[in-house]
Amino acid sequence: MLTRIDLQKMKQANEKMSMITAYDYPGAKLAQEAGIDMILVGDSLGMVMLGYDSTVQVTVADMIHHAKAVKRGADKTFVVVDMPFMSYHISLEDSLRNAQNIFQETNAQAIKIEGASPEILLLTKRLTDAGIPVVAHIGLTPQSVNVLGGFKVQGKDQETGVKLLEDARNLEEHGAIAVVLECVPMELAEIVTGKLGIPTIGIGAGPHCDGQVLVYHDIIQYGVDRLPKFVKSYADSNKTIKQAIRAYREDVKQQQFPTEQYSFKIKNKEFLPKG
Ligand SMILES: Nc1nc(=O)c2c([nH]1)NC[C@@H]1CN(c3ccc(C(=O)N[C@@H](CCC(=O)O)C(=O)O)cc3)CN21
Ligand SMILES: CC(C)C(=O)C(=O)O
Ligand SMILES: [Mg+2]
C-alpha cells in the first residue's frame, strides 16, 4: 500500500500517479488487479451509479456504503473518500464528526474535501492534527455547481489564476497531502504543480500534474453517453454489455438457452413426482 511519503517521493522522482474512481466491490477489485496507484470513492457516484444530475444529492450514508464495498475489493490500495455536499460546512464540530465516521467506518486512507475557504483551511488542519489525511480539491468543485453556474473550466483569467495558486499553497500549508485540480488550463496547473511540495492530481488539468484521476465509468464508457472533453475512453463497455445482454435475450426467445449443458439432471427418474 502506498503512503503519503510515497506520494511525496513519486512527485520528486516525477513518477506519475494513476488514480481512478471506484464505487463498488467489483470495480475496486479490477482497479487493484490492474495496478492502479490510488482509488477515489468520488461523490460522482451520485451521477454515474445513482443517476442524479449532480453530486449535490449524495449523503454521508451513501459514501460510507460505497466506500466499504470499495475497500473490500481493494484492501491493498490507497483509497480516498469524498466528503459529500454540506457534510463539512455546518460547523467545525459536525464536519469533524462526519469525517470521523467516514474514516473509521470505511477504513480508507484519506478523505477529500472541496474548496479553500478559511473554514476549509481550518478543517484541513484540524483533521490532519487528528490523524485524518486530507486531499484537497480546487478549480471546478462540482458540489458548488449551482453557485458556479455549470461544470465550467476555472482559473481562465489572471485574478482567478492567482487565487487558485494561493488556495493551493494555503491548503499545503494547512496539511493537505495532495491537491486535486479539476478543469483548469494546463499552463496554470503546470505552475501550481511546480510551486507546491505536495502532489497535484489533475482531471482536465493537463499533462504537467503529478498524477491523473478520471471517473471509472468514463474510462470504460459504462452507462455514460456523453464524455467531457478531458476524458480519454479506453473501452466501450456500453457496446460490449449491450451485445451480451441482447445475445442472452435472443437465446432465451429462440430457446437456445438453457441447453442440457446448463441444466441439472436427476439420476433416478423414480424419484420424480408422478402426475
Ligand atoms: N461521469 C462523470 N465524469 C466526471 O469527470 C465528473 C462527473 N461525472 N461528475 C462530477 C464531476 C463533474 N465533472 C464535469 C462534468 C462535465 C464537464 C464538462 O462538460 N465540461 C465541458 C467544458 C466546459 C467549459 O468549456 O467551460 C467540456 O466540454 O468538457 C466537466 C466536468 C467532472 N466530474
Ligand atoms: C472527479 C473527481 C476528482 C471527484 O471528485 C469525483 O469523482 O467525485
Ligand atoms: Mg467528487
mmCIF file of C-alpha atoms and ligand atoms in Angstrom:
data_model
loop_
_atom_site.group_PDB
_atom_site.id
_atom_site.type_symbol
_atom_site.label_atom_id
_atom_site.label_comp_id
_atom_site.label_asym_id
_atom_site.label_seq_id
_atom_site.Cartn_x
_atom_site.Cartn_y
_atom_site.Cartn_z
ATOM 1 C CA MET A 1 0.000 0.000 0.000
ATOM 2 C CA LEU A 2 1.252 3.487 -0.892
ATOM 3 C CA THR A 3 1.646 6.051 1.871
ATOM 4 C CA ARG A 4 1.704 9.829 1.795
ATOM 5 C CA ILE A 5 5.512 9.571 1.944
ATOM 6 C CA ASP A 6 5.472 7.522 -1.280
ATOM 7 C CA LEU A 7 3.328 10.190 -2.930
ATOM 8 C CA GLN A 8 5.919 12.775 -1.970
ATOM 9 C CA LYS A 9 8.749 10.631 -3.326
ATOM 10 C CA MET A 10 6.885 9.973 -6.564
ATOM 11 C CA LYS A 11 6.450 13.709 -7.088
ATOM 12 C CA GLN A 12 10.152 14.307 -6.506
ATOM 13 C CA ALA A 13 11.067 11.500 -8.926
ATOM 14 C CA ASN A 14 8.500 12.771 -11.468
ATOM 15 C CA GLU A 15 6.856 9.369 -11.376
ATOM 16 C CA LYS A 16 3.244 9.997 -12.324
ATOM 17 C CA MET A 17 0.456 8.734 -10.073
ATOM 18 C CA SER A 18 -2.546 6.963 -11.559
ATOM 19 C CA MET A 19 -5.864 7.335 -9.808
ATOM 20 C CA ILE A 20 -9.306 6.138 -10.828
ATOM 21 C CA THR A 21 -12.632 6.413 -9.102
ATOM 22 C CA ALA A 22 -14.423 3.260 -7.958
ATOM 23 C CA TYR A 23 -17.738 2.804 -6.245
ATOM 24 C CA ASP A 24 -18.266 -0.887 -5.638
ATOM 25 C CA TYR A 25 -16.568 -4.206 -4.935
ATOM 26 C CA PRO A 26 -16.003 -5.490 -8.497
ATOM 27 C CA GLY A 27 -14.908 -2.090 -9.747
ATOM 28 C CA ALA A 28 -12.360 -1.694 -6.968
ATOM 29 C CA LYS A 29 -11.126 -5.264 -7.311
ATOM 30 C CA LEU A 30 -10.404 -4.823 -11.028
ATOM 31 C CA ALA A 31 -8.713 -1.466 -10.441
ATOM 32 C CA GLN A 32 -6.420 -3.002 -7.827
ATOM 33 C CA GLU A 33 -5.654 -6.002 -10.049
ATOM 34 C CA ALA A 34 -4.813 -3.585 -12.878
ATOM 35 C CA GLY A 35 -2.200 -1.978 -10.614
ATOM 36 C CA ILE A 36 -3.720 1.454 -10.137
ATOM 37 C CA ASP A 37 -1.871 3.592 -7.541
ATOM 38 C CA MET A 38 -4.881 5.140 -5.824
ATOM 39 C CA ILE A 39 -8.662 4.831 -5.805
ATOM 40 C CA LEU A 40 -11.073 7.689 -5.211
ATOM 41 C CA VAL A 41 -14.543 6.871 -3.953
ATOM 42 C CA GLY A 42 -15.894 10.008 -5.573
ATOM 43 C CA ASP A 43 -19.220 11.604 -4.853
ATOM 44 C CA SER A 44 -19.531 11.411 -8.653
ATOM 45 C CA LEU A 45 -21.129 8.096 -7.688
ATOM 46 C CA GLY A 46 -24.342 10.109 -7.375
ATOM 47 C CA MET A 47 -24.197 10.740 -11.117
ATOM 48 C CA VAL A 48 -22.693 7.569 -12.578
ATOM 49 C CA MET A 49 -24.071 4.995 -10.116
ATOM 50 C CA LEU A 50 -27.319 6.564 -8.909
ATOM 51 C CA GLY A 51 -28.402 8.674 -11.888
ATOM 52 C CA TYR A 52 -28.589 12.087 -10.206
ATOM 53 C CA ASP A 53 -27.736 15.076 -12.387
ATOM 54 C CA SER A 54 -25.157 16.435 -9.939
ATOM 55 C CA THR A 55 -23.275 15.357 -6.808
ATOM 56 C CA VAL A 56 -25.440 17.560 -4.576
ATOM 57 C CA GLN A 57 -27.871 14.809 -3.505
ATOM 58 C CA VAL A 58 -25.191 12.408 -2.261
ATOM 59 C CA THR A 59 -25.172 11.724 1.504
ATOM 60 C CA VAL A 60 -22.630 10.600 4.094
ATOM 61 C CA ALA A 61 -24.507 7.275 4.289
ATOM 62 C CA ASP A 62 -24.148 6.819 0.501
ATOM 63 C CA MET A 63 -20.394 7.492 0.706
ATOM 64 C CA ILE A 64 -19.873 5.039 3.563
ATOM 65 C CA HIS A 65 -21.966 2.335 1.887
ATOM 66 C CA HIS A 66 -19.970 2.537 -1.355
ATOM 67 C CA ALA A 67 -16.564 3.091 0.257
ATOM 68 C CA LYS A 68 -16.898 -0.025 2.412
ATOM 69 C CA ALA A 69 -17.557 -2.079 -0.706
ATOM 70 C CA VAL A 70 -14.563 -0.473 -2.444
ATOM 71 C CA LYS A 71 -12.257 -1.178 0.470
ATOM 72 C CA ARG A 72 -13.353 -4.844 0.489
ATOM 73 C CA GLY A 73 -12.437 -5.066 -3.191
ATOM 74 C CA ALA A 74 -9.174 -3.129 -2.909
ATOM 75 C CA ASP A 75 -7.747 -3.825 0.530
ATOM 76 C CA LYS A 76 -4.161 -3.135 -0.600
ATOM 77 C CA THR A 77 -4.793 0.134 -2.436
ATOM 78 C CA PHE A 78 -4.646 3.714 -1.139
ATOM 79 C CA VAL A 79 -8.307 4.749 -1.009
ATOM 80 C CA VAL A 80 -9.545 8.332 -0.745
ATOM 81 C CA VAL A 81 -13.207 9.037 0.059
ATOM 82 C CA ASP A 82 -15.042 12.238 -0.881
ATOM 83 C CA MET A 83 -16.907 14.030 1.867
ATOM 84 C CA PRO A 84 -20.286 14.792 0.262
ATOM 85 C CA PHE A 85 -22.220 18.029 -0.166
ATOM 86 C CA MET A 86 -22.778 20.056 3.028
ATOM 87 C CA SER A 87 -21.288 17.380 5.299
ATOM 88 C CA TYR A 88 -18.386 19.723 6.137
ATOM 89 C CA HIS A 89 -19.982 23.176 6.132
ATOM 90 C CA ILE A 90 -22.445 23.392 9.017
ATOM 91 C CA SER A 91 -19.957 23.618 11.867
ATOM 92 C CA LEU A 92 -16.405 22.567 12.557
ATOM 93 C CA GLU A 93 -17.700 20.070 15.096
ATOM 94 C CA ASP A 94 -20.186 18.453 12.678
ATOM 95 C CA SER A 95 -17.541 18.379 9.970
ATOM 96 C CA LEU A 96 -15.037 16.605 12.208
ATOM 97 C CA ARG A 97 -17.681 14.098 13.306
ATOM 98 C CA ASN A 98 -18.710 13.337 9.716
ATOM 99 C CA ALA A 99 -15.071 12.896 8.708
ATOM 100 C CA GLN A 100 -14.525 10.635 11.698
ATOM 101 C CA ASN A 101 -17.488 8.450 10.724
ATOM 102 C CA ILE A 102 -16.397 8.190 7.110
ATOM 103 C CA PHE A 103 -12.775 7.485 8.015
ATOM 104 C CA GLN A 104 -13.455 4.952 10.791
ATOM 105 C CA GLU A 105 -16.291 3.079 9.121
ATOM 106 C CA THR A 106 -14.675 2.743 5.699
ATOM 107 C CA ASN A 107 -11.073 2.077 6.716
ATOM 108 C CA ALA A 108 -9.979 4.483 3.942
ATOM 109 C CA GLN A 109 -6.527 6.104 3.830
ATOM 110 C CA ALA A 110 -7.663 9.716 3.355
ATOM 111 C CA ILE A 111 -10.721 11.907 2.840
ATOM 112 C CA LYS A 112 -11.182 14.605 0.189
ATOM 113 C CA ILE A 113 -12.902 17.971 0.586
ATOM 114 C CA GLU A 114 -13.623 20.691 -1.971
ATOM 115 C CA GLY A 115 -12.608 24.327 -1.666
ATOM 116 C CA ALA A 116 -10.086 26.530 0.131
ATOM 117 C CA SER A 117 -12.112 28.993 2.194
ATOM 118 C CA PRO A 118 -10.788 29.927 5.675
ATOM 119 C CA GLU A 119 -13.208 27.341 7.137
ATOM 120 C CA ILE A 120 -11.929 24.611 4.816
ATOM 121 C CA LEU A 121 -8.314 25.509 5.633
ATOM 122 C CA LEU A 122 -9.034 25.267 9.362
ATOM 123 C CA LEU A 123 -10.868 21.965 8.852
ATOM 124 C CA THR A 124 -7.908 20.641 6.853
ATOM 125 C CA LYS A 125 -5.590 21.479 9.739
ATOM 126 C CA ARG A 126 -7.886 20.036 12.412
ATOM 127 C CA LEU A 127 -8.388 16.770 10.502
ATOM 128 C CA THR A 128 -4.657 16.470 9.865
ATOM 129 C CA ASP A 129 -3.915 17.121 13.545
ATOM 130 C CA ALA A 130 -6.451 14.430 14.455
ATOM 131 C CA GLY A 131 -4.773 11.914 12.142
ATOM 132 C CA ILE A 132 -7.066 12.017 9.116
ATOM 133 C CA PRO A 133 -5.075 12.762 5.938
ATOM 134 C CA VAL A 134 -6.813 15.315 3.726
ATOM 135 C CA VAL A 135 -6.752 15.518 -0.064
ATOM 136 C CA ALA A 136 -7.805 18.977 -1.240
ATOM 137 C CA HIS A 137 -9.831 19.719 -4.398
ATOM 138 C CA ILE A 138 -9.880 23.093 -6.177
ATOM 139 C CA GLY A 139 -10.635 24.505 -9.635
ATOM 140 C CA LEU A 140 -14.009 23.142 -10.707
ATOM 141 C CA THR A 141 -15.621 21.983 -7.468
ATOM 142 C CA PRO A 142 -18.762 20.110 -8.575
ATOM 143 C CA GLN A 143 -20.537 20.422 -5.205
ATOM 144 C CA SER A 144 -20.728 24.171 -5.967
ATOM 145 C CA VAL A 145 -22.119 23.653 -9.477
ATOM 146 C CA ASN A 146 -25.213 25.701 -8.644
ATOM 147 C CA VAL A 147 -23.053 28.628 -7.490
ATOM 148 C CA LEU A 148 -20.511 28.328 -10.310
ATOM 149 C CA GLY A 149 -23.305 28.167 -12.897
ATOM 150 C CA GLY A 150 -22.300 24.879 -14.524
ATOM 151 C CA PHE A 151 -19.434 22.425 -14.969
ATOM 152 C CA LYS A 152 -17.045 25.034 -16.396
ATOM 153 C CA VAL A 153 -13.292 25.436 -16.675
ATOM 154 C CA GLN A 154 -11.918 27.568 -13.798
ATOM 155 C CA GLY A 155 -8.912 29.892 -13.500
ATOM 156 C CA LYS A 156 -9.059 31.269 -17.033
ATOM 157 C CA ASP A 157 -8.249 34.889 -16.100
ATOM 158 C CA GLN A 158 -5.436 36.491 -14.112
ATOM 159 C CA GLU A 159 -7.439 37.075 -10.951
ATOM 160 C CA THR A 160 -8.780 33.533 -10.649
ATOM 161 C CA GLY A 161 -5.439 32.028 -11.656
ATOM 162 C CA VAL A 162 -3.584 33.897 -8.915
ATOM 163 C CA LYS A 163 -6.323 32.894 -6.469
ATOM 164 C CA LEU A 164 -6.009 29.210 -7.452
ATOM 165 C CA LEU A 165 -2.263 29.199 -6.752
ATOM 166 C CA GLU A 166 -2.788 30.973 -3.452
ATOM 167 C CA ASP A 167 -5.519 28.455 -2.493
ATOM 168 C CA ALA A 168 -3.229 25.537 -3.334
ATOM 169 C CA ARG A 169 -0.388 26.971 -1.249
ATOM 170 C CA ASN A 170 -2.713 27.582 1.703
ATOM 171 C CA LEU A 171 -4.033 24.037 1.530
ATOM 172 C CA GLU A 172 -0.494 22.647 1.542
ATOM 173 C CA GLU A 173 0.378 24.881 4.485
ATOM 174 C CA HIS A 174 -2.640 23.576 6.411
ATOM 175 C CA GLY A 175 -1.570 19.969 5.947
ATOM 176 C CA ALA A 176 -3.222 18.677 2.763
ATOM 177 C CA ILE A 177 -1.350 15.620 1.436
ATOM 178 C CA ALA A 178 -2.287 16.247 -2.210
ATOM 179 C CA VAL A 179 -4.498 18.571 -4.205
ATOM 180 C CA VAL A 180 -6.898 17.672 -6.986
ATOM 181 C CA LEU A 181 -7.001 20.279 -9.757
ATOM 182 C CA GLU A 182 -10.196 19.935 -11.756
ATOM 183 C CA CYS A 183 -10.822 21.618 -15.100
ATOM 184 C CA VAL A 184 -8.147 24.317 -15.133
ATOM 185 C CA PRO A 185 -5.943 25.430 -18.038
ATOM 186 C CA MET A 186 -2.889 23.173 -18.378
ATOM 187 C CA GLU A 187 -0.485 26.128 -18.149
ATOM 188 C CA LEU A 188 -1.919 27.144 -14.786
ATOM 189 C CA ALA A 189 -1.824 23.545 -13.494
ATOM 190 C CA GLU A 190 1.844 23.357 -14.514
ATOM 191 C CA ILE A 191 2.701 26.454 -12.467
ATOM 192 C CA VAL A 192 0.751 25.241 -9.424
ATOM 193 C CA THR A 193 2.422 21.823 -9.674
ATOM 194 C CA GLY A 194 5.856 23.453 -9.806
ATOM 195 C CA LYS A 195 5.211 25.690 -6.807
ATOM 196 C CA LEU A 196 3.816 23.007 -4.484
ATOM 197 C CA GLY A 197 5.696 20.486 -2.381
ATOM 198 C CA ILE A 198 2.683 18.154 -2.330
ATOM 199 C CA PRO A 199 1.490 16.327 -5.438
ATOM 200 C CA THR A 200 -1.198 17.697 -7.744
ATOM 201 C CA ILE A 201 -3.667 15.234 -9.218
ATOM 202 C CA GLY A 202 -5.315 16.565 -12.340
ATOM 203 C CA ILE A 203 -8.649 15.925 -14.013
ATOM 204 C CA GLY A 204 -8.981 18.108 -17.070
ATOM 205 C CA ALA A 205 -5.844 19.914 -15.894
ATOM 206 C CA GLY A 206 -3.302 18.810 -18.490
ATOM 207 C CA PRO A 207 -0.168 16.667 -18.517
ATOM 208 C CA HIS A 208 2.011 18.530 -16.010
ATOM 209 C CA CYS A 209 0.197 17.456 -12.854
ATOM 210 C CA ASP A 210 1.938 14.872 -10.661
ATOM 211 C CA GLY A 211 -0.944 12.464 -11.111
ATOM 212 C CA GLN A 212 -4.153 11.996 -13.035
ATOM 213 C CA VAL A 213 -7.625 10.942 -11.977
ATOM 214 C CA LEU A 214 -10.607 10.020 -14.143
ATOM 215 C CA VAL A 215 -14.063 8.642 -13.489
ATOM 216 C CA TYR A 216 -14.265 4.844 -13.874
ATOM 217 C CA HIS A 217 -17.451 4.844 -15.943
ATOM 218 C CA ASP A 218 -15.979 7.421 -18.339
ATOM 219 C CA ILE A 219 -12.762 5.469 -18.996
ATOM 220 C CA ILE A 220 -14.658 2.318 -19.914
ATOM 221 C CA GLN A 221 -17.780 4.072 -21.281
ATOM 222 C CA TYR A 222 -20.115 2.274 -18.932
ATOM 223 C CA GLY A 223 -23.601 3.766 -18.713
ATOM 224 C CA VAL A 224 -22.422 7.240 -19.727
ATOM 225 C CA ASP A 225 -23.440 8.657 -23.097
ATOM 226 C CA ARG A 226 -21.544 11.945 -23.246
ATOM 227 C CA LEU A 227 -17.907 12.284 -22.251
ATOM 228 C CA PRO A 228 -16.341 15.593 -21.127
ATOM 229 C CA LYS A 229 -13.529 16.859 -23.388
ATOM 230 C CA PHE A 230 -10.797 15.825 -20.938
ATOM 231 C CA VAL A 231 -11.790 12.136 -20.855
ATOM 232 C CA LYS A 232 -9.953 9.570 -22.932
ATOM 233 C CA SER A 233 -12.021 6.462 -23.380
ATOM 234 C CA TYR A 234 -10.221 3.111 -23.256
ATOM 235 C CA ALA A 235 -13.100 0.700 -23.787
ATOM 236 C CA ASP A 236 -16.702 0.709 -24.969
ATOM 237 C CA SER A 237 -18.487 -1.213 -22.234
ATOM 238 C CA ASN A 238 -21.856 0.133 -23.336
ATOM 239 C CA LYS A 239 -21.423 -1.730 -26.594
ATOM 240 C CA THR A 240 -19.923 -4.901 -25.082
ATOM 241 C CA ILE A 241 -22.537 -5.181 -22.350
ATOM 242 C CA LYS A 242 -25.494 -4.427 -24.592
ATOM 243 C CA GLN A 243 -24.251 -7.017 -27.105
ATOM 244 C CA ALA A 244 -24.032 -9.636 -24.351
ATOM 245 C CA ILE A 245 -27.485 -8.858 -22.957
ATOM 246 C CA ARG A 246 -29.053 -8.839 -26.425
ATOM 247 C CA ALA A 247 -27.468 -12.203 -27.227
ATOM 248 C CA TYR A 248 -28.781 -13.661 -23.956
ATOM 249 C CA ARG A 249 -32.246 -12.270 -24.601
ATOM 250 C CA GLU A 250 -32.215 -13.705 -28.122
ATOM 251 C CA ASP A 251 -31.101 -17.136 -26.838
ATOM 252 C CA VAL A 252 -33.990 -17.215 -24.372
ATOM 253 C CA LYS A 253 -36.516 -16.206 -27.027
ATOM 254 C CA GLN A 254 -35.144 -18.730 -29.544
ATOM 255 C CA GLN A 255 -34.927 -21.457 -26.890
ATOM 256 C CA GLN A 256 -31.184 -21.711 -27.389
ATOM 257 C CA PHE A 257 -30.639 -21.220 -23.661
ATOM 258 C CA PRO A 258 -30.512 -23.086 -21.379
ATOM 259 C CA THR A 259 -29.411 -26.285 -23.131
ATOM 260 C CA GLU A 260 -28.659 -29.516 -21.215
ATOM 261 C CA GLN A 261 -25.135 -28.236 -20.643
ATOM 262 C CA TYR A 262 -26.539 -25.559 -18.368
ATOM 263 C CA SER A 263 -29.124 -27.791 -16.636
ATOM 264 C CA PHE A 264 -29.162 -30.299 -13.779
ATOM 265 C CA LYS A 265 -30.337 -33.891 -14.217
ATOM 266 C CA ILE A 266 -31.795 -36.405 -11.836
ATOM 267 C CA LYS A 267 -30.102 -39.854 -11.735
ATOM 268 C CA ASN A 268 -33.106 -41.882 -10.691
ATOM 269 C CA LYS A 269 -36.305 -40.925 -12.521
ATOM 270 C CA GLU A 270 -38.264 -42.986 -9.941
ATOM 271 C CA PHE A 271 -37.807 -40.117 -7.554
ATOM 272 C CA LEU A 272 -39.757 -37.746 -9.741
ATOM 273 C CA PRO A 273 -43.313 -36.986 -8.618
ATOM 274 C CA LYS A 274 -45.974 -38.880 -10.529
ATOM 275 C CA GLY A 275 -48.542 -36.840 -12.111
HETATM 276 N N1 LIG B 1 -19.102 10.954 -15.484
HETATM 277 C C1 LIG B 1 -18.533 11.952 -14.792
HETATM 278 N N2 LIG B 1 -17.275 12.332 -15.102
HETATM 279 C C2 LIG B 1 -16.656 13.345 -14.434
HETATM 280 O O1 LIG B 1 -15.491 13.644 -14.746
HETATM 281 C C3 LIG B 1 -17.373 14.001 -13.399
HETATM 282 C C4 LIG B 1 -18.664 13.549 -13.091
HETATM 283 N N3 LIG B 1 -19.238 12.559 -13.816
HETATM 284 N N4 LIG B 1 -19.385 14.115 -12.089
HETATM 285 C C5 LIG B 1 -18.734 15.006 -11.158
HETATM 286 C C6 LIG B 1 -17.792 15.859 -11.872
HETATM 287 C C7 LIG B 1 -18.457 16.806 -12.854
HETATM 288 N N5 LIG B 1 -17.453 16.912 -13.863
HETATM 289 C C8 LIG B 1 -17.589 17.532 -15.085
HETATM 290 C C9 LIG B 1 -18.712 17.335 -15.858
HETATM 291 C C10 LIG B 1 -18.837 17.935 -17.096
HETATM 292 C C11 LIG B 1 -17.834 18.760 -17.560
HETATM 293 C C12 LIG B 1 -17.983 19.409 -18.888
HETATM 294 O O2 LIG B 1 -18.833 19.029 -19.648
HETATM 295 N N6 LIG B 1 -17.128 20.360 -19.233
HETATM 296 C C13 LIG B 1 -17.111 20.974 -20.533
HETATM 297 C C14 LIG B 1 -16.221 22.187 -20.525
HETATM 298 C C15 LIG B 1 -16.981 23.434 -20.220
HETATM 299 C C16 LIG B 1 -16.132 24.687 -20.448
HETATM 300 O O3 LIG B 1 -15.540 24.776 -21.532
HETATM 301 O O4 LIG B 1 -16.057 25.526 -19.550
HETATM 302 C C17 LIG B 1 -16.500 20.015 -21.561
HETATM 303 O O5 LIG B 1 -16.835 20.128 -22.732
HETATM 304 O O6 LIG B 1 -15.687 19.171 -21.168
HETATM 305 C C18 LIG B 1 -16.701 18.974 -16.778
HETATM 306 C C19 LIG B 1 -16.583 18.347 -15.543
HETATM 307 C C20 LIG B 1 -16.305 16.132 -13.527
HETATM 308 N N7 LIG B 1 -16.839 15.091 -12.693
HETATM 309 C C1 LIG B 2 -13.791 13.917 -10.369
HETATM 310 C C2 LIG B 2 -13.157 13.542 -9.075
HETATM 311 C C3 LIG B 2 -11.966 14.351 -8.741
HETATM 312 C C4 LIG B 2 -14.192 13.595 -7.976
HETATM 313 O O1 LIG B 2 -14.184 14.393 -7.065
HETATM 314 C C5 LIG B 2 -15.288 12.615 -8.046
HETATM 315 O O2 LIG B 2 -15.213 11.660 -8.846
HETATM 316 O O3 LIG B 2 -16.249 12.767 -7.283
HETATM 317 MG MG MG B 3 -16.012 14.470 -6.018
#
